[in-house]
């Protein structure tokens, strides 16, 4: 049986019991990927330092770890780009935009694209944001 997910948005989405879990952008319970560390989001309205987020890496589940986007998991080998703010809606699919926007389509729109403005660069930027 489907149910409507409550949302602050005027748009409602239908979900079934087989849908993926909503995306998690914070360090709640620690980062799941080896090598990532929990850091503070300098763009968040709440003032936060990396040291405030460090306990989240150890599994802490209360402030600041439970505030969406306040702390986030970051791979130090990548640019430090905070996650996009949550929409309040569940992600109903694990599909990636580049599963539909193919390299052939990209090449037809930008035939002379050069690094870093390549199809691979675009897909990596979308996936990291």
PDB file of C-alpha atoms in Angstrom:
ATOM      1  CA  UNK A   1       0.000   0.000   0.000  1.00  0.00           C
ATOM      2  CA  UNK A   2       1.312   3.431  -0.907  1.00  0.00           C
ATOM      3  CA  UNK A   3       1.343   6.378   1.460  1.00  0.00           C
ATOM      4  CA  UNK A   4       1.959  10.087   1.003  1.00  0.00           C
ATOM      5  CA  UNK A   5       5.117  11.422   2.582  1.00  0.00           C
ATOM      6  CA  UNK A   6       4.493  14.538   4.677  1.00  0.00           C
ATOM      7  CA  UNK A   7       6.317  17.468   3.205  1.00  0.00           C
ATOM      8  CA  UNK A   8       6.504  21.233   3.693  1.00  0.00           C
ATOM      9  CA  UNK A   9       6.340  21.440  -0.092  1.00  0.00           C
ATOM     10  CA  UNK A  10       2.992  21.790  -1.866  1.00  0.00           C
ATOM     11  CA  UNK A  11       4.098  18.824  -3.984  1.00  0.00           C
ATOM     12  CA  UNK A  12       3.330  15.403  -2.507  1.00  0.00           C
ATOM     13  CA  UNK A  13       5.065  12.260  -3.600  1.00  0.00           C
ATOM     14  CA  UNK A  14       3.832   8.711  -3.387  1.00  0.00           C
ATOM     15  CA  UNK A  15       6.074   6.122  -1.776  1.00  0.00           C
ATOM     16  CA  UNK A  16       5.842   2.390  -1.342  1.00  0.00           C
ATOM     17  CA  UNK A  17       7.508   0.125   1.189  1.00  0.00           C
ATOM     18  CA  UNK A  18      10.211  -0.790  -1.364  1.00  0.00           C
ATOM     19  CA  UNK A  19      11.515   2.750  -1.904  1.00  0.00           C
ATOM     20  CA  UNK A  20      15.055   3.732  -0.842  1.00  0.00           C
ATOM     21  CA  UNK A  21      15.505   5.541   2.448  1.00  0.00           C
ATOM     22  CA  UNK A  22      15.533   9.339   2.354  1.00  0.00           C
ATOM     23  CA  UNK A  23      18.999  10.768   1.688  1.00  0.00           C
ATOM     24  CA  UNK A  24      21.117  11.535   4.758  1.00  0.00           C
ATOM     25  CA  UNK A  25      23.415  14.536   4.476  1.00  0.00           C
ATOM     26  CA  UNK A  26      24.626  14.727   8.056  1.00  0.00           C
ATOM     27  CA  UNK A  27      27.063  12.667  10.130  1.00  0.00           C
ATOM     28  CA  UNK A  28      24.371  11.121  12.318  1.00  0.00           C
ATOM     29  CA  UNK A  29      25.991   8.056  13.873  1.00  0.00           C
ATOM     30  CA  UNK A  30      29.293   8.585  12.041  1.00  0.00           C
ATOM     31  CA  UNK A  31      30.412   8.595   8.426  1.00  0.00           C
ATOM     32  CA  UNK A  32      29.777   5.353   6.574  1.00  0.00           C
ATOM     33  CA  UNK A  33      32.596   5.628   4.007  1.00  0.00           C
ATOM     34  CA  UNK A  34      36.164   4.830   5.068  1.00  0.00           C
ATOM     35  CA  UNK A  35      38.441   7.866   5.016  1.00  0.00           C
ATOM     36  CA  UNK A  36      35.662  10.424   5.392  1.00  0.00           C
ATOM     37  CA  UNK A  37      35.541  12.697   8.401  1.00  0.00           C
ATOM     38  CA  UNK A  38      32.709  14.664   9.926  1.00  0.00           C
ATOM     39  CA  UNK A  39      33.171  18.423   9.519  1.00  0.00           C
ATOM     40  CA  UNK A  40      31.137  21.563  10.139  1.00  0.00           C
ATOM     41  CA  UNK A  41      29.192  23.319   7.396  1.00  0.00           C
ATOM     42  CA  UNK A  42      30.380  26.937   7.331  1.00  0.00           C
ATOM     43  CA  UNK A  43      27.387  27.850   5.123  1.00  0.00           C
ATOM     44  CA  UNK A  44      24.809  26.713   7.703  1.00  0.00           C
ATOM     45  CA  UNK A  45      22.866  29.405   9.615  1.00  0.00           C
ATOM     46  CA  UNK A  46      24.103  27.897  12.907  1.00  0.00           C
ATOM     47  CA  UNK A  47      27.740  28.726  13.606  1.00  0.00           C
ATOM     48  CA  UNK A  48      29.652  25.425  13.801  1.00  0.00           C
ATOM     49  CA  UNK A  49      33.317  24.422  14.032  1.00  0.00           C
ATOM     50  CA  UNK A  50      34.817  21.150  12.855  1.00  0.00           C
ATOM     51  CA  UNK A  51      35.648  20.338  16.489  1.00  0.00           C
ATOM     52  CA  UNK A  52      31.911  20.523  17.338  1.00  0.00           C
ATOM     53  CA  UNK A  53      31.196  17.851  14.710  1.00  0.00           C
ATOM     54  CA  UNK A  54      34.056  15.516  15.656  1.00  0.00           C
ATOM     55  CA  UNK A  55      31.963  13.515  18.221  1.00  0.00           C
ATOM     56  CA  UNK A  56      29.536  12.606  15.402  1.00  0.00           C
ATOM     57  CA  UNK A  57      32.283  10.506  13.817  1.00  0.00           C
ATOM     58  CA  UNK A  58      32.308   8.398  16.979  1.00  0.00           C
ATOM     59  CA  UNK A  59      28.586   7.681  16.747  1.00  0.00           C
ATOM     60  CA  UNK A  60      27.028  10.606  18.645  1.00  0.00           C
ATOM     61  CA  UNK A  61      23.356  10.986  17.657  1.00  0.00           C
ATOM     62  CA  UNK A  62      22.365  14.327  19.242  1.00  0.00           C
ATOM     63  CA  UNK A  63      23.332  17.957  18.529  1.00  0.00           C
ATOM     64  CA  UNK A  64      25.026  18.836  16.302  1.00  0.00           C
ATOM     65  CA  UNK A  65      24.944  15.445  14.576  1.00  0.00           C
ATOM     66  CA  UNK A  66      21.154  15.275  14.223  1.00  0.00           C
ATOM     67  CA  UNK A  67      20.725  18.655  12.493  1.00  0.00           C
ATOM     68  CA  UNK A  68      20.344  18.276   8.723  1.00  0.00           C
ATOM     69  CA  UNK A  69      23.348  19.767   6.951  1.00  0.00           C
ATOM     70  CA  UNK A  70      25.027  21.202  10.066  1.00  0.00           C
ATOM     71  CA  UNK A  71      27.758  18.559  10.011  1.00  0.00           C
ATOM     72  CA  UNK A  72      28.563  16.521   6.938  1.00  0.00           C
ATOM     73  CA  UNK A  73      30.834  13.672   5.896  1.00  0.00           C
ATOM     74  CA  UNK A  74      33.741  14.859   3.772  1.00  0.00           C
ATOM     75  CA  UNK A  75      36.503  13.014   1.947  1.00  0.00           C
ATOM     76  CA  UNK A  76      39.684  15.097   2.513  1.00  0.00           C
ATOM     77  CA  UNK A  77      40.878  14.092  -0.985  1.00  0.00           C
ATOM     78  CA  UNK A  78      37.995  16.042  -2.572  1.00  0.00           C
ATOM     79  CA  UNK A  79      37.014  19.721  -2.578  1.00  0.00           C
ATOM     80  CA  UNK A  80      35.155  20.699   0.589  1.00  0.00           C
ATOM     81  CA  UNK A  81      31.682  21.363  -0.774  1.00  0.00           C
ATOM     82  CA  UNK A  82      28.824  21.206   1.759  1.00  0.00           C
ATOM     83  CA  UNK A  83      25.769  19.188   0.734  1.00  0.00           C
ATOM     84  CA  UNK A  84      22.802  20.880  -0.862  1.00  0.00           C
ATOM     85  CA  UNK A  85      20.022  21.732   1.613  1.00  0.00           C
ATOM     86  CA  UNK A  86      17.423  19.001   1.982  1.00  0.00           C
ATOM     87  CA  UNK A  87      14.137  19.437   0.146  1.00  0.00           C
ATOM     88  CA  UNK A  88      12.071  17.741   2.838  1.00  0.00           C
ATOM     89  CA  UNK A  89      11.010  15.109   0.301  1.00  0.00           C
ATOM     90  CA  UNK A  90      12.098  11.496   0.234  1.00  0.00           C
ATOM     91  CA  UNK A  91      14.353  10.439  -2.618  1.00  0.00           C
ATOM     92  CA  UNK A  92      12.197   7.969  -4.495  1.00  0.00           C
ATOM     93  CA  UNK A  93      14.934   6.538  -6.658  1.00  0.00           C
ATOM     94  CA  UNK A  94      18.629   5.777  -6.601  1.00  0.00           C
ATOM     95  CA  UNK A  95      18.951   6.807 -10.249  1.00  0.00           C
ATOM     96  CA  UNK A  96      21.598   9.342 -11.150  1.00  0.00           C
ATOM     97  CA  UNK A  97      21.045  12.199 -13.624  1.00  0.00           C
ATOM     98  CA  UNK A  98      23.928  10.908 -15.765  1.00  0.00           C
ATOM     99  CA  UNK A  99      22.053   7.616 -16.169  1.00  0.00           C
ATOM    100  CA  UNK A 100      19.744   9.627 -18.470  1.00  0.00           C
ATOM    101  CA  UNK A 101      21.921  12.504 -19.651  1.00  0.00           C
ATOM    102  CA  UNK A 102      24.399  10.444 -21.662  1.00  0.00           C
ATOM    103  CA  UNK A 103      27.838  11.297 -22.950  1.00  0.00           C
ATOM    104  CA  UNK A 104      26.393  11.308 -26.475  1.00  0.00           C
ATOM    105  CA  UNK A 105      23.905  14.020 -25.457  1.00  0.00           C
ATOM    106  CA  UNK A 106      26.629  15.980 -23.658  1.00  0.00           C
ATOM    107  CA  UNK A 107      28.938  15.764 -26.676  1.00  0.00           C
ATOM    108  CA  UNK A 108      26.174  17.020 -28.976  1.00  0.00           C
ATOM    109  CA  UNK A 109      25.680  20.071 -26.721  1.00  0.00           C
ATOM    110  CA  UNK A 110      29.345  20.734 -25.947  1.00  0.00           C
ATOM    111  CA  UNK A 111      31.441  19.104 -28.696  1.00  0.00           C
ATOM    112  CA  UNK A 112      34.575  21.081 -27.795  1.00  0.00           C
ATOM    113  CA  UNK A 113      34.376  20.694 -24.006  1.00  0.00           C
ATOM    114  CA  UNK A 114      37.739  20.505 -22.274  1.00  0.00           C
ATOM    115  CA  UNK A 115      38.838  19.559 -18.762  1.00  0.00           C
ATOM    116  CA  UNK A 116      37.404  20.204 -16.241  1.00  0.00           C
ATOM    117  CA  UNK A 117      34.194  20.867 -18.184  1.00  0.00           C
ATOM    118  CA  UNK A 118      33.819  17.301 -19.461  1.00  0.00           C
ATOM    119  CA  UNK A 119      30.994  14.795 -19.223  1.00  0.00           C
ATOM    120  CA  UNK A 120      32.876  12.923 -16.501  1.00  0.00           C
ATOM    121  CA  UNK A 121      33.494  16.173 -14.613  1.00  0.00           C
ATOM    122  CA  UNK A 122      29.820  17.118 -14.843  1.00  0.00           C
ATOM    123  CA  UNK A 123      28.665  13.732 -13.541  1.00  0.00           C
ATOM    124  CA  UNK A 124      31.168  13.822 -10.664  1.00  0.00           C
ATOM    125  CA  UNK A 125      30.024  17.336  -9.719  1.00  0.00           C
ATOM    126  CA  UNK A 126      26.341  16.294  -9.765  1.00  0.00           C
ATOM    127  CA  UNK A 127      27.055  13.167  -7.703  1.00  0.00           C
ATOM    128  CA  UNK A 128      29.077  15.085  -5.109  1.00  0.00           C
ATOM    129  CA  UNK A 129      26.399  17.763  -4.716  1.00  0.00           C
TER     130      UNK A 129
END
